[in-house]
PDB file of C-alpha atoms in Angstrom:
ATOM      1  CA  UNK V   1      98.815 -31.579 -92.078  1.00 39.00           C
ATOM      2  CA  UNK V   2      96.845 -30.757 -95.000  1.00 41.00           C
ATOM      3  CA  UNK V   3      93.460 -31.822 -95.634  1.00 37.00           C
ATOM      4  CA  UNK V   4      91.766 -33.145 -98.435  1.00 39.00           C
ATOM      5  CA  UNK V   5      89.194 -30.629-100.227  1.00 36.00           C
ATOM      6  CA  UNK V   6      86.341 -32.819 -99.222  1.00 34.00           C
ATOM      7  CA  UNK V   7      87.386 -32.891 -96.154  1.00 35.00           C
ATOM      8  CA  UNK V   8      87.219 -29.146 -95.796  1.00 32.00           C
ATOM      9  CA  UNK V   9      84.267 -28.811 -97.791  1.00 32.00           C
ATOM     10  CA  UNK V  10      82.302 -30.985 -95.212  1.00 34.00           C
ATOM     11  CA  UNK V  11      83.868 -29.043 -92.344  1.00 33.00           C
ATOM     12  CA  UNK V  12      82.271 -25.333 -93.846  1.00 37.00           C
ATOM     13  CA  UNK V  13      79.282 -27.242 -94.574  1.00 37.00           C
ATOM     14  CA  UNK V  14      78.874 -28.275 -90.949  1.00 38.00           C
ATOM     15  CA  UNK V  15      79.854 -24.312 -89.731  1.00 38.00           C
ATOM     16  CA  UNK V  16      76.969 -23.204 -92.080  1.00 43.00           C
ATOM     17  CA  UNK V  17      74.537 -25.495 -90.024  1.00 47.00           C
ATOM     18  CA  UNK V  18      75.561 -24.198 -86.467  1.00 50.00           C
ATOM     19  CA  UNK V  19      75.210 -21.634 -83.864  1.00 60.00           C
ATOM     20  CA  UNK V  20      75.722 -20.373 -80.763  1.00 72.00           C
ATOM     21  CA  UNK V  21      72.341 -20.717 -79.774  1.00 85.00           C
ATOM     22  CA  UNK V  22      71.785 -23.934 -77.011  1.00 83.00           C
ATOM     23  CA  UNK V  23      68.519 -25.059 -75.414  1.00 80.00           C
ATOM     24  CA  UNK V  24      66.310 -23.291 -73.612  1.00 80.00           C
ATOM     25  CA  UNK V  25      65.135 -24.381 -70.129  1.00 75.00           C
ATOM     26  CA  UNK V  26      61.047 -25.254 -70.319  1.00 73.00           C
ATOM     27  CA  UNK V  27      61.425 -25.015 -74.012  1.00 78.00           C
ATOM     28  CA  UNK V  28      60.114 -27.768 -76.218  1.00 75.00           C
ATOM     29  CA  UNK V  29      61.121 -29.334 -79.277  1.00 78.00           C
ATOM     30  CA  UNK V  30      58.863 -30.476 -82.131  1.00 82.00           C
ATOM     31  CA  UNK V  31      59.577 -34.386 -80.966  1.00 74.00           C
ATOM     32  CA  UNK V  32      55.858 -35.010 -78.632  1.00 66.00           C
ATOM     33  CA  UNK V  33      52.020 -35.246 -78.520  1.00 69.00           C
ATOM     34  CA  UNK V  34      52.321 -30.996 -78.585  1.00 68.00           C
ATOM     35  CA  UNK V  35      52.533 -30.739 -82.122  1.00 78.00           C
ATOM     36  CA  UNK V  36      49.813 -32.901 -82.857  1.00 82.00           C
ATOM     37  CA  UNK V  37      47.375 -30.017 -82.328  1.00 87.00           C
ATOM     38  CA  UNK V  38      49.260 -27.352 -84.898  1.00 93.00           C
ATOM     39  CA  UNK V  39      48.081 -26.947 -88.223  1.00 95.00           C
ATOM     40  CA  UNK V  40      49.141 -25.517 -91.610  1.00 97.00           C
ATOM     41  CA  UNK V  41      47.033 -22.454 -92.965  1.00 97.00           C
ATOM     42  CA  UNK V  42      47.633 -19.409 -95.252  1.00 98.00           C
ATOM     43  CA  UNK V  43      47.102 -15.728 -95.067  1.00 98.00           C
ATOM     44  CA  UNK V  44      46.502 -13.930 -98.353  1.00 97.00           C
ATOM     45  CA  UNK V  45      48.047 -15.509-102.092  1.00 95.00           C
ATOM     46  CA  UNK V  46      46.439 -18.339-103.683  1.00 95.00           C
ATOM     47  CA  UNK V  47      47.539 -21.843-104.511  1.00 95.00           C
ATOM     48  CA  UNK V  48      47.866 -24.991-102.670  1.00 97.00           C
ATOM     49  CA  UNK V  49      49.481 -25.161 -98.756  1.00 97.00           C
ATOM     50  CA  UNK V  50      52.660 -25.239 -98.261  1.00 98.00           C
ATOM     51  CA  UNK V  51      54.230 -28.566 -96.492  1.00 97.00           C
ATOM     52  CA  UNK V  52      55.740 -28.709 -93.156  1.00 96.00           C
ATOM     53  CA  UNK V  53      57.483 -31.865 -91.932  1.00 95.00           C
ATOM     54  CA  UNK V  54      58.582 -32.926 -88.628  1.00 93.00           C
ATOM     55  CA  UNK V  55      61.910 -34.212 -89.213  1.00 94.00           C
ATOM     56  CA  UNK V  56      65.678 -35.606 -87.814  1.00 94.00           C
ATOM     57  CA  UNK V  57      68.288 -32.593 -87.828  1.00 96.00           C
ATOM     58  CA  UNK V  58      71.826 -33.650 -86.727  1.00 95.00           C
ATOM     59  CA  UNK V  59      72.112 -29.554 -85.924  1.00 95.00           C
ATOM     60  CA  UNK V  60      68.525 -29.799 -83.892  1.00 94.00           C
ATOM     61  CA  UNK V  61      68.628 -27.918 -80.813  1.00 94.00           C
ATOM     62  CA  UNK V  62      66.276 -29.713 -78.944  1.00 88.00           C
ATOM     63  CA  UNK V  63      67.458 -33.169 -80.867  1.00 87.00           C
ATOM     64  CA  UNK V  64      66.169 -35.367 -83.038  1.00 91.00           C
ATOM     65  CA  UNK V  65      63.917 -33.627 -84.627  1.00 92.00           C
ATOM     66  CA  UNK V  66      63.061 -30.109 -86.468  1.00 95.00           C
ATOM     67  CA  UNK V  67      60.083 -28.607 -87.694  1.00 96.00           C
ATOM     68  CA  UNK V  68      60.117 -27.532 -91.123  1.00 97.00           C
ATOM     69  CA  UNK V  69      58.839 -25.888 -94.243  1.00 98.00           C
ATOM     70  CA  UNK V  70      60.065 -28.202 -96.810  1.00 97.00           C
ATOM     71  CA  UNK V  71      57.839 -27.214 -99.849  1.00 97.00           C
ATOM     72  CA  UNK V  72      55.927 -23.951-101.047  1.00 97.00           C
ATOM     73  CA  UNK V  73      53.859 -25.486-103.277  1.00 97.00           C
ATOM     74  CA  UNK V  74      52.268 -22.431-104.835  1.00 96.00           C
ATOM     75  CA  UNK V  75      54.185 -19.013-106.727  1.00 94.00           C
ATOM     76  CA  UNK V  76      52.663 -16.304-104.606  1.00 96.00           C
ATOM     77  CA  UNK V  77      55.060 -13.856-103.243  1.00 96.00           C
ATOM     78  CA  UNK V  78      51.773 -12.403-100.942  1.00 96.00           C
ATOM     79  CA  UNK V  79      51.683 -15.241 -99.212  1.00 98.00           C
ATOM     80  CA  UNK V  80      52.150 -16.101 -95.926  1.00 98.00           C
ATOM     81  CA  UNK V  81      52.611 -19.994 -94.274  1.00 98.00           C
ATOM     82  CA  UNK V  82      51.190 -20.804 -91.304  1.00 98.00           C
ATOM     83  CA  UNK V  83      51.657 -23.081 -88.942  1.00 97.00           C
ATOM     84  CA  UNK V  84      49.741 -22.954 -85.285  1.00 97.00           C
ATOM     85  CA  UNK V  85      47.658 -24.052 -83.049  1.00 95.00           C
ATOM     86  CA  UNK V  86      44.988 -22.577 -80.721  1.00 95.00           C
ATOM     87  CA  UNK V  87      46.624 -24.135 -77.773  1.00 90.00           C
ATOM     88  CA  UNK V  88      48.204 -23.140 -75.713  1.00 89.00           C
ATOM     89  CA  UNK V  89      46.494 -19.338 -75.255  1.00 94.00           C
ATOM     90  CA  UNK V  90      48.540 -16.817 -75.117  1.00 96.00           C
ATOM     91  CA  UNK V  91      47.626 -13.372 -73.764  1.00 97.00           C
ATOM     92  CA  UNK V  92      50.398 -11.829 -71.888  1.00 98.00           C
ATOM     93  CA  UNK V  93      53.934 -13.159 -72.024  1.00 97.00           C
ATOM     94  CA  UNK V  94      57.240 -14.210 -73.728  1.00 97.00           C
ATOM     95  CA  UNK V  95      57.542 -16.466 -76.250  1.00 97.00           C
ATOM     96  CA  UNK V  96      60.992 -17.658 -78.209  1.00 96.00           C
ATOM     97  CA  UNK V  97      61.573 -19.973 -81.018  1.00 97.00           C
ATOM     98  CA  UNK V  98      65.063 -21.010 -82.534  1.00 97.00           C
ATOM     99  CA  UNK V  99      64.583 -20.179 -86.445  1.00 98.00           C
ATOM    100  CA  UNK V 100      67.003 -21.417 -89.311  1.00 98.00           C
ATOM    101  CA  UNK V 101      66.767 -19.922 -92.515  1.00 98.00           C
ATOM    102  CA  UNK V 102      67.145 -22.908 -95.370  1.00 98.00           C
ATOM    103  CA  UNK V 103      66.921 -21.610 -98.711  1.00 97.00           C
ATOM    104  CA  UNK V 104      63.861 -19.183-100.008  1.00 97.00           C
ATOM    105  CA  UNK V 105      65.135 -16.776-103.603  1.00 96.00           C
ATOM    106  CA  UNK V 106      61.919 -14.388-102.972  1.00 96.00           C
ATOM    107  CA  UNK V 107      61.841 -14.637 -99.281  1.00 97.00           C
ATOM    108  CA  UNK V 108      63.702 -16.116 -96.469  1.00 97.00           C
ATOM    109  CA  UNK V 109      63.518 -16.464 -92.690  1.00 96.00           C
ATOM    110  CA  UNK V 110      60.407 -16.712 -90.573  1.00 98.00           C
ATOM    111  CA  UNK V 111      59.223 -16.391 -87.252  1.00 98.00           C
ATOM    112  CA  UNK V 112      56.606 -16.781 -84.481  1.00 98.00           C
ATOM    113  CA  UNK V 113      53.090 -15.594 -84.043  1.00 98.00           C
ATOM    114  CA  UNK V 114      50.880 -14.752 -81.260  1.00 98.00           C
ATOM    115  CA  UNK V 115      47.488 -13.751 -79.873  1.00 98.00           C
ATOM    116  CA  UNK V 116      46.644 -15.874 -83.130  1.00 98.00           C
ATOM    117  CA  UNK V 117      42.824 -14.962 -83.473  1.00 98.00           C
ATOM    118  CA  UNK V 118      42.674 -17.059 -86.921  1.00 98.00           C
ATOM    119  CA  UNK V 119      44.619 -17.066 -90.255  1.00 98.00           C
ATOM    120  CA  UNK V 120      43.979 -13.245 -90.540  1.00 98.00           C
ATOM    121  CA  UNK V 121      44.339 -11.949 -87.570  1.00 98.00           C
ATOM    122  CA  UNK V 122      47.789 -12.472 -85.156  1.00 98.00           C
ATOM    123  CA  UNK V 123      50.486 -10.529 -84.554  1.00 98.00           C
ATOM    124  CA  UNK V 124      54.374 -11.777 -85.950  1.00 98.00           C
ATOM    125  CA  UNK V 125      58.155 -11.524 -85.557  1.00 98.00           C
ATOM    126  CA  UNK V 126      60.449 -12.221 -88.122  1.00 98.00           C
ATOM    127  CA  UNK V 127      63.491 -12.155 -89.886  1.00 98.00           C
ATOM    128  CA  UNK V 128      65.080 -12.181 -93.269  1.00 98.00           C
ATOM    129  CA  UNK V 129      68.888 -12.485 -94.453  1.00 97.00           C
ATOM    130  CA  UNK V 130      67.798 -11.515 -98.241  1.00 96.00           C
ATOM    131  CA  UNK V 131      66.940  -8.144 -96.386  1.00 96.00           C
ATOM    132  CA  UNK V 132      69.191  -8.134 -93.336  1.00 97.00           C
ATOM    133  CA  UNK V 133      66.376  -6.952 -90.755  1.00 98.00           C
ATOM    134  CA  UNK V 134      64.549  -7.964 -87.827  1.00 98.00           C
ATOM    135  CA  UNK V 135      60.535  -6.911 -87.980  1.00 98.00           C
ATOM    136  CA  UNK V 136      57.181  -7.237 -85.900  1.00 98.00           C
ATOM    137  CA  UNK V 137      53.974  -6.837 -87.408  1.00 98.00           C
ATOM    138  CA  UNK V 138      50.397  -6.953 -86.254  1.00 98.00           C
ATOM    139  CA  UNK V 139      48.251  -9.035 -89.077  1.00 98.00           C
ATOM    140  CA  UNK V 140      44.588  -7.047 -89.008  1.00 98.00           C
ATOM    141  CA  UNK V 141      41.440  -8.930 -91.050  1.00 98.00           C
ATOM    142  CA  UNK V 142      44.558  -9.812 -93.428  1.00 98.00           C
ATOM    143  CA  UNK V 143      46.774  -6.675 -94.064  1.00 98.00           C
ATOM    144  CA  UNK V 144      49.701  -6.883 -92.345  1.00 98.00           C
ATOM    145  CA  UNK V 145      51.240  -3.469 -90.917  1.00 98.00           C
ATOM    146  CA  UNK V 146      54.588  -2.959 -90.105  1.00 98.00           C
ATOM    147  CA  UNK V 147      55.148  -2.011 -85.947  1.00 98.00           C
ATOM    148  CA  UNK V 148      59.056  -1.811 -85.750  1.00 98.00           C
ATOM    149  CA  UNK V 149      62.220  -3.097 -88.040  1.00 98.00           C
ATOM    150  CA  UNK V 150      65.877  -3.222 -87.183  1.00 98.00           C
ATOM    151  CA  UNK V 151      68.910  -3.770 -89.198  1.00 98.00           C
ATOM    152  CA  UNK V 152      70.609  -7.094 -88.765  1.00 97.00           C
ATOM    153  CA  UNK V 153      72.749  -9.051 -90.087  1.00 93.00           C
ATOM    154  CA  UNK V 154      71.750 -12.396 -90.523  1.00 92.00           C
ATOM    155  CA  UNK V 155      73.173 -15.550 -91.477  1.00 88.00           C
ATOM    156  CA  UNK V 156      71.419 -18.193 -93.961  1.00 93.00           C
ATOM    157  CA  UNK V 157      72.000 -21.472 -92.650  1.00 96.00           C
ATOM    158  CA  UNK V 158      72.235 -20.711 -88.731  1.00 97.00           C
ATOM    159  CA  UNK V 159      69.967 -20.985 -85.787  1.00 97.00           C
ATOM    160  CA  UNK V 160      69.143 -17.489 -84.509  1.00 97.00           C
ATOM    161  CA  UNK V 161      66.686 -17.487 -81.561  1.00 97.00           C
ATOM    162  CA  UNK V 162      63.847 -14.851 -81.731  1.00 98.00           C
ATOM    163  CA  UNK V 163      62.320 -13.820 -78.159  1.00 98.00           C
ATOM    164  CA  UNK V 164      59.134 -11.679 -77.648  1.00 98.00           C
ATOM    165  CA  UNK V 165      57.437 -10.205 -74.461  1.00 98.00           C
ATOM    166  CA  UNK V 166      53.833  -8.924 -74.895  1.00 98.00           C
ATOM    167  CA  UNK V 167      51.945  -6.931 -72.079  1.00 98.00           C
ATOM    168  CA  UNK V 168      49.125  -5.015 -72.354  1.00 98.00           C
ATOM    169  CA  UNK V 169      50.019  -3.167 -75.860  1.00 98.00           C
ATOM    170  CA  UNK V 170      53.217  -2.818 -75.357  1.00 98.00           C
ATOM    171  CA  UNK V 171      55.527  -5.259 -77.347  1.00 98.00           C
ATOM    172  CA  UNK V 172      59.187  -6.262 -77.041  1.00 98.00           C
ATOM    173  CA  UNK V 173      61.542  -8.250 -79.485  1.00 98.00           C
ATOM    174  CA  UNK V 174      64.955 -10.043 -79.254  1.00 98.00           C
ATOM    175  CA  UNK V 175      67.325 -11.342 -81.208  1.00 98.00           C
ATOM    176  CA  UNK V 176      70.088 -13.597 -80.113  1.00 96.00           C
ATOM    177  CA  UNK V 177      69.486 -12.266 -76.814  1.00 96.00           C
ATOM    178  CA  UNK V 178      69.705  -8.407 -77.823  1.00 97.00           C
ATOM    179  CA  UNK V 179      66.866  -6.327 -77.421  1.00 98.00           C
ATOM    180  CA  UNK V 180      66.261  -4.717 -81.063  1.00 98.00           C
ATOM    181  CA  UNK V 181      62.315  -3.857 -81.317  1.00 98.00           C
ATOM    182  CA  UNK V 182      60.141  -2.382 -79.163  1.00 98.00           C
ATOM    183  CA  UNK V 183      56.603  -1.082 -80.537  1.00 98.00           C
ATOM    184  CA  UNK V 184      52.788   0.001 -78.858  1.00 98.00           C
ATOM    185  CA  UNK V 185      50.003  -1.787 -80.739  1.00 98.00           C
ATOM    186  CA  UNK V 186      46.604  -2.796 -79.546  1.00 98.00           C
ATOM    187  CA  UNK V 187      44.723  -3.996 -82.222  1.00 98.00           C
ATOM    188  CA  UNK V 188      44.425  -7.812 -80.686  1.00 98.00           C
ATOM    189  CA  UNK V 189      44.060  -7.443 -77.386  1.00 97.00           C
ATOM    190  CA  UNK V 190      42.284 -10.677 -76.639  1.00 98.00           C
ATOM    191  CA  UNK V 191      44.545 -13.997 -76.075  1.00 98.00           C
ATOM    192  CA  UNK V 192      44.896 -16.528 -78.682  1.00 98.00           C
ATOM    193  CA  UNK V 193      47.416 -19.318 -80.693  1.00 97.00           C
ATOM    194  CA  UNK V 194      50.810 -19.522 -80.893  1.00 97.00           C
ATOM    195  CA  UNK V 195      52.304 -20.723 -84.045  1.00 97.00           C
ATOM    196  CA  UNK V 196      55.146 -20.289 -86.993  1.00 98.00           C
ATOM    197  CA  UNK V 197      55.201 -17.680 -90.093  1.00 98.00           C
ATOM    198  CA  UNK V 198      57.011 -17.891 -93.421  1.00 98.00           C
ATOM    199  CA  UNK V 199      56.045 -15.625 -96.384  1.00 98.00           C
ATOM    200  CA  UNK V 200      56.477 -16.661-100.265  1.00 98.00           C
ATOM    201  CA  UNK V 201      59.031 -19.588-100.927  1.00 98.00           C
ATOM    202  CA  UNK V 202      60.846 -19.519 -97.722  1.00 98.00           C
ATOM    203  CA  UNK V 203      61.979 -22.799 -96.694  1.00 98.00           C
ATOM    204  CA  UNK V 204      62.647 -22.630 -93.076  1.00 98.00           C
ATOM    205  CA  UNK V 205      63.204 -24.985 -89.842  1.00 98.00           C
ATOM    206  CA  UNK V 206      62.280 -24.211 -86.339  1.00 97.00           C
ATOM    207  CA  UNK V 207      63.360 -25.420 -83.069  1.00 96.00           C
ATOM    208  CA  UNK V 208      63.076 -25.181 -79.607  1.00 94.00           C
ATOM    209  CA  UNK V 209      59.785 -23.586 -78.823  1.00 94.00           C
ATOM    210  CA  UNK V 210      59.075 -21.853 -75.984  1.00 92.00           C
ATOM    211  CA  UNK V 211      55.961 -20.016 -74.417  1.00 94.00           C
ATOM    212  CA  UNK V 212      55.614 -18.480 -70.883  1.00 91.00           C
TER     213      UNK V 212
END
């Protein structure tokens, strides 16, 4: 039996929003009290905040609801969106977040932070389909330095889950469950926020949040 276009159309539409990647026990979606404490901020660029809505996803992970960077609402391609909050602390740990990359034409992707000091000071994990990789960074009074990147490929459109384990100064990434970073840093060594990074016009949704 042959199906209409439309029909098909919706179908590849519907692959584009999926993955592989299910819930996480102890995990939390961005549906309680929680993310009333999280705010948005910005490291470096100029302009106005960028806008991040709690909203219904039909392709939510932890369902209803997403959390998501829906508008930019400035031009600079040095900036970075925030979203955190100082609680709860994190020193020593793992923390994982589901991350779906939307649209973005400069930038794309996104990823946690931790040991979140303030908007200039945290360390990140992220990653980008424009540039196929994986990266972690430590963010130092507002210059961002590059710790460890690995080549990926990476789908727009799909949930791809993005685990870290920090001890001491020694820092671990994966992605999809594969370990692909590992990097020595200790330039934050106290505990601090958790939160969510974008850079530049990346419009991205996040899911399933998770911090041991």
């Amino acid at each position: 039996m042959k199906l209409p276009i439309l029909a098909v159309l919706a179908l590849l539409a519907g692959c584009n929003s999926t993955s592989s990647v299910e819930p996480t026990a102890g995990a939390i979606g961005f549906d309680g009290p929680m993310i009333a404490t999280w705010r948005a901020g910005n490291t470096g660029g100029s302009g106005p905040t960028a806008t991040w809505e709690v909203r219904a996803d039909s392709h939510a992970i932890s369902a209803p609801n997403v959390l998501s960077l829906t508008k930019e609402n400035h031009e600079s391609e040095d900036r970075f969106n925030l979203y955190w909050s100082d609680s709860p602390r994190f020193g020593d740990g793992r923390i994982a977040v589901a991350v779906r990359a939307d649209d973005g034409f400069i930038d794309q992707g996104g990823g946690p932070m931790w040991r979140v000091q303030d908007e200039n000071n945290y360390y990140v994990c992220r990653i980008n389909p424009l540039e196929a990789n994986y990266r972690v960074y430590v963010v130092k009074d507002g210059v961002r330095k590059q710790l460890g990147t690995a080549r990926v490929d990476i789908a727009k459109g799909l949930w791809h889950r993005l685990e870290v384990e920090h001890v001491g100064d020694k820092i671990t990434c994966w992605l999809d469950g594969e370990k692909q970073l590992e990097a020595t840093d200790g330039s934050i060594r106290s505990a601090g926020g958790v939160g969510l990074w974008t850079k530049a016009d990346a419009l991205t949704s996040f899911d399933d949040f998770l911090v041991k």
